[in-house]
Amino acid sequence: MRRTRFSVVAVLAAGALLAAACAEETTGGGGGGGGGQEEPNDLLAEIQSRGTLRVATDPQYPPQSSLNDETSEWEGFDIDVATEIATRLGVDVEFVTPGWETIIAGNWQDRWDVSVGSMTVTPERDEVLHFATPYYYTPAAVAVREEDAATMTDVATDFDGATIGVCGGCTYEFYLDGSLNIPGEEIEFVIDDAEVHTYNTDVPAIKDLEVGRLDAAISSLTTLQGAQDEGSAIEIVGNVFYEPLSVAVDRNFSLDPERFVAELDRIVQELHSDGTLAALSEKWFGQDLSAKT
Amino acid sequence: MEVEKQIGGAGATRPPGFPEGGLTRWQRVEQASLRVPFRVKLAVVWLAVLAVLGVLFALVQFDLGWMAEHIRFISLGIPFTLLISVSAIILAVVLAVLGSLARLSRNPIAFGLSGFYVSFFRGTPLIVQMFLIYLGLAQIGGNLQTMGYEWGGLLILEGLLAGILALGLNYGAYMTEIFRAGIQSVAHGQAEAAQALGMSYGQMMRRIILPQAVRVIIPPTGNEFIAMLKDSALVSFLGTVVSQMELFRRAQLTGIADFRPFEALVLAAAMYWALTTVFTFFQQRLERRMSRGYVRAGSFQLGGGAGGHAG
Amino acid sequence: MAVVPNGPVVRLQGLHKSFGPLEVLKGIDLEIEPGEVVVVFGRSGSGKSTLLRCVNWLEEPTTGIVEVDGIRLEPGHRTRSKREQIRRLRMRCGMVFQEFNLFPHLTAVENVMEGPVAVRRVDRTAAREQAVELLGRVGLADKAEEHPIRLSGGQKQRVAIARALAMEPTIMLFDEPTSALDPELIGEVLAVMKALATETQMTMMVVTHEMGFAREVANRMLFLHEGDVVEEGPPSRILTEPADDRTRTFLNAVL
């Protein structure tokens, strides 16, 4: 008897725990049924009546997006840009952290509204996602260990057949396998027959380079410089291509996203013209990458 | 005696089996070693292992300063690791009770469903199950909503909840076998005595069989919980809110943010090790209590052998 | 005390039992009158335990009819109503097993209470009173709060007898009740069984090798050989002048 009572209490307690955990979540649930008198009729209206913009970010990508454990908050260039966008929409910002593969695959099931994650526009991604005007541009650069910097100097010639690490599902991987296509960019595939190692994010690739498992790593210039700032003994050899990075919205929302995308476009252009993006870029990258060079 | 004469001495006849020149060095070592108590030898082994670890530590050249700075933040994930594990184990126990009774049932629906459940959740990797539940349920929910069923939104679970559900389902399948074996370990005569008194099947199970099975089931269930503490780390792959991050996720993100993934992971490993050691200690005390004064010689030993997880 | 019914307490008709290809009972007919003590004996494998277990349907006969206290069972599909029948029939029988089968997680008095409380829905206080009294009658009043693990074999079996009696059965079935006991403990159990027969006129069917008990207490003895009742009669005759050679051979070996 006592044992049954105990297990009933335990089950109830667990149920209460789970109910509490559920209650914290405001990111569950689909687009319909926000607050307010009228039914929101598209995504923008829904966001505004909800009062919060849900932004997807992959927090394993410093200095664009990472965890500040002193404040227990996300920080980085992308984080600041997303916060700024939300402010200009007149709502609060909330971050969700699914994996990168989940974000670029589209079909978000309305779990978040927008990705501000330094995403490069490619035709494949364009099929499932709307892209707004690019908010900054980075070179994709090649890095080697410091001690190899003397011998491996020319991107066009010294890296054929090398073992190169990149983040999986990123443009750097597509560059190495020759499939990269960025609308409006002319890409020269100068590295032939590289042995490609993919990682679920950039930092492990850089670490493997440091250790010697790789001859080189390709990532955004900003990330490589960020690593150097933290003491990574790598040298940046040169750039291989130039990528425009944009915020992205799922094409497949249950509510119409058209007006929302147009609004994002307008805000990004505003952020360019009033110098906000330039300022944030200086803050995080030490240089202004917001304009195309 | 004969032996004394041989050592260092030549000449006199030797008993068969002794090599030329008396005891070999190895045999002398053995003799000396016999006098040293086991505990002392054990301590020496531990010290040697720690010394080797210390050397490895030094060779890796950790950024110990960074580790000291961030250890507190990472350790705050422990309550969430415990929350995930406790919630999931409770779900698993409920499923195991139902599943084991179904496995023992003659009802074709119960037997068939439970067979499918056990086969699937023991036959696919846990991480795959987590993604299937996280992504798959959300997809179903989204499609239901598109079709007009608003309640589909309930299926779109947060990472934490999807993780707990997957863990519970997975461990429930393994524990179904443990519970079934435990129930069957209760001697057949007990069921007969209950039946002879006129008890129904339900009464027999509730009053006689399950209470006895519980004693046998509790120790391996404790082992499953300890395994689950470690598997809770997989929930991090589903992406979680800052306020709900468990131990591994915290280590992963803090480490990557400062380009020190290795230091962070070493801290996480140490914490998991501490957690499992503590629980293992209590688990062993529990096992000793369960077997005292109740189970006689020839007790049914359930451990990793009865279908539980390794380690 | 059991209510003494009219007519036989137990009626077995044409009882056959096969386990796969092995035929263990080859057509047994038996009637037991109220107050009778019937001892069934024979070699192991003769089917005597199977016969006993058919009475309370722990074994389902392949063919044949079992009737206890007016409740009649035939082999066949176990519908819900049939399961109820089986339970009701079992409530009329009290069974004592060779391996005692006491419930180890309950104390002695809780063991004795278990049947009345769970099956007959007797109020716990009343059941406890009755249980204590029964334990007293088997000489174990002081062991009421002990768990079976602390009891000797003989004590355990006496608790088992009390547990069966608590259900106020019409017939008590004993399946080799002393075979698992050390010799010095056999006597106390047999004493209880004898008192049960002589003081309460309990109807009893006992499978045993204890011929001394049979001589003193049994009204009738049945010798079972390879599934058939070979010989039947009062102990005064069976034990001294068995008619059949097979009976004689067996008794020579046992006595």
Short mmCIF file of C-alpha atoms in Angstrom, two decimals, chain C residues 42-173:
data_model
loop_
_atom_site.label_atom_id
_atom_site.label_comp_id
_atom_site.label_asym_id
_atom_site.label_seq_id
_atom_site.Cartn_x
_atom_site.Cartn_y
_atom_site.Cartn_z
CA GLY C 42 2.20 -44.09 -5.09
CA ARG C 43 5.51 -43.83 -6.83
CA SER C 44 6.69 -40.46 -8.18
CA GLY C 45 5.29 -40.08 -11.65
CA SER C 46 2.20 -42.06 -10.74
CA GLY C 47 0.07 -38.98 -11.17
CA LYS C 48 -0.89 -38.49 -7.54
CA SER C 49 0.08 -34.80 -7.37
CA THR C 50 -1.54 -34.15 -10.71
CA LEU C 51 -4.72 -35.74 -9.45
CA LEU C 52 -4.72 -33.55 -6.35
CA ARG C 53 -4.06 -30.41 -8.38
CA CYS C 54 -6.95 -31.20 -10.69
CA VAL C 55 -9.32 -30.93 -7.76
CA ASN C 56 -8.71 -27.19 -7.41
CA TRP C 57 -8.04 -26.76 -11.13
CA LEU C 58 -4.37 -25.85 -10.76
CA GLU C 59 -4.11 -28.47 -13.45
CA GLU C 60 -6.81 -28.50 -16.09
CA PRO C 61 -7.76 -32.07 -16.98
CA THR C 62 -7.66 -33.07 -20.62
CA THR C 63 -11.10 -34.60 -20.24
CA GLY C 64 -13.33 -35.26 -17.32
CA ILE C 65 -15.42 -33.43 -14.78
CA VAL C 66 -14.46 -31.96 -11.44
CA GLU C 67 -17.15 -31.05 -8.98
CA VAL C 68 -16.44 -29.52 -5.60
CA ASP C 69 -19.21 -28.52 -3.25
CA GLY C 70 -21.66 -28.32 -6.11
CA ILE C 71 -19.44 -26.25 -8.37
CA ARG C 72 -18.79 -28.11 -11.59
CA LEU C 73 -15.96 -27.59 -14.03
CA GLU C 74 -15.14 -29.13 -17.36
CA PRO C 75 -12.09 -28.48 -19.49
CA GLY C 76 -12.62 -25.83 -22.14
CA HIS C 77 -12.17 -22.22 -23.14
CA ARG C 78 -11.71 -19.86 -20.21
CA THR C 79 -14.44 -17.32 -20.61
CA ARG C 80 -14.85 -14.67 -17.98
CA SER C 81 -17.68 -16.54 -16.31
CA LYS C 82 -15.63 -19.71 -16.30
CA ARG C 83 -12.76 -17.90 -14.66
CA GLU C 84 -15.20 -16.80 -11.97
CA GLN C 85 -16.31 -20.40 -11.54
CA ILE C 86 -12.74 -21.54 -11.14
CA ARG C 87 -12.12 -18.92 -8.50
CA ARG C 88 -15.23 -19.90 -6.60
CA LEU C 89 -14.25 -23.52 -6.70
CA ARG C 90 -10.76 -22.73 -5.46
CA MET C 91 -12.21 -20.80 -2.58
CA ARG C 92 -13.82 -24.02 -1.43
CA CYS C 93 -10.49 -25.82 -1.41
CA GLY C 94 -7.63 -25.10 0.90
CA MET C 95 -4.26 -26.16 -0.47
CA VAL C 96 -1.02 -26.91 1.34
CA PHE C 97 2.05 -27.25 -0.89
CA GLN C 98 5.15 -29.33 -0.50
CA GLU C 99 7.31 -26.19 -0.79
CA PHE C 100 5.08 -24.19 1.59
CA ASN C 101 4.85 -21.22 -0.84
CA LEU C 102 4.35 -18.71 1.93
CA PHE C 103 4.43 -15.08 0.81
CA PRO C 104 7.88 -13.92 1.95
CA HIS C 105 7.14 -10.21 1.95
CA LEU C 106 4.32 -10.70 4.52
CA THR C 107 4.48 -11.73 8.14
CA ALA C 108 2.93 -14.98 9.30
CA VAL C 109 -0.29 -13.35 10.41
CA GLU C 110 -0.43 -11.31 7.20
CA ASN C 111 0.00 -14.50 5.22
CA VAL C 112 -2.97 -16.02 6.99
CA MET C 113 -5.02 -12.84 6.53
CA GLU C 114 -4.23 -12.47 2.87
CA GLY C 115 -6.88 -14.82 1.52
CA PRO C 116 -9.82 -13.47 3.55
CA VAL C 117 -8.86 -9.84 3.01
CA ALA C 118 -8.11 -10.02 -0.70
CA VAL C 119 -10.56 -12.64 -1.88
CA ARG C 120 -13.44 -12.63 0.56
CA ARG C 121 -13.22 -8.92 1.31
CA VAL C 122 -13.22 -9.49 5.03
CA ASP C 123 -12.50 -6.42 7.08
CA ARG C 124 -8.84 -6.33 8.11
CA THR C 125 -9.41 -6.20 11.85
CA ALA C 126 -11.74 -9.15 11.78
CA ALA C 127 -9.37 -11.03 9.49
CA ARG C 128 -6.47 -10.37 11.82
CA GLU C 129 -8.39 -11.65 14.80
CA GLN C 130 -9.25 -14.81 12.97
CA ALA C 131 -5.68 -15.18 11.75
CA VAL C 132 -4.23 -14.87 15.23
CA GLU C 133 -6.68 -17.46 16.47
CA LEU C 134 -5.78 -19.86 13.67
CA LEU C 135 -2.09 -19.40 14.31
CA GLY C 136 -2.80 -20.23 17.91
CA ARG C 137 -4.51 -23.43 16.89
CA VAL C 138 -1.47 -24.55 14.94
CA GLY C 139 0.73 -23.61 17.88
CA LEU C 140 2.36 -20.49 16.43
CA ALA C 141 0.64 -17.61 18.19
CA ASP C 142 4.01 -16.22 19.29
CA LYS C 143 5.32 -16.17 15.70
CA ALA C 144 2.54 -14.03 14.30
CA GLU C 145 4.75 -11.04 13.48
CA GLU C 146 7.66 -13.01 12.06
CA HIS C 147 8.50 -13.18 8.39
CA PRO C 148 8.65 -16.66 6.89
CA ILE C 149 12.40 -16.44 6.49
CA ARG C 150 12.75 -16.60 10.23
CA LEU C 151 10.67 -19.74 10.60
CA SER C 152 11.72 -23.36 10.47
CA GLY C 153 10.28 -25.62 7.79
CA GLY C 154 7.79 -27.15 10.15
CA GLN C 155 6.65 -23.74 11.35
CA LYS C 156 6.28 -22.52 7.80
CA GLN C 157 4.11 -25.45 6.86
CA ARG C 158 1.91 -24.91 9.90
CA VAL C 159 1.45 -21.28 8.89
CA ALA C 160 0.57 -22.53 5.42
CA ILE C 161 -2.08 -24.76 6.92
CA ALA C 162 -3.48 -21.83 8.88
CA ARG C 163 -3.48 -19.73 5.72
CA ALA C 164 -5.51 -22.35 3.89
CA LEU C 165 -7.90 -22.77 6.81
CA ALA C 166 -8.54 -19.03 6.96
CA MET C 167 -10.60 -19.34 3.79
CA GLU C 168 -12.99 -21.74 5.59
CA PRO C 169 -12.72 -24.36 2.89
CA THR C 170 -14.91 -27.42 2.48
CA ILE C 171 -11.93 -29.60 1.71
CA MET C 172 -8.22 -29.35 2.49
CA LEU C 173 -5.78 -30.58 -0.13
#
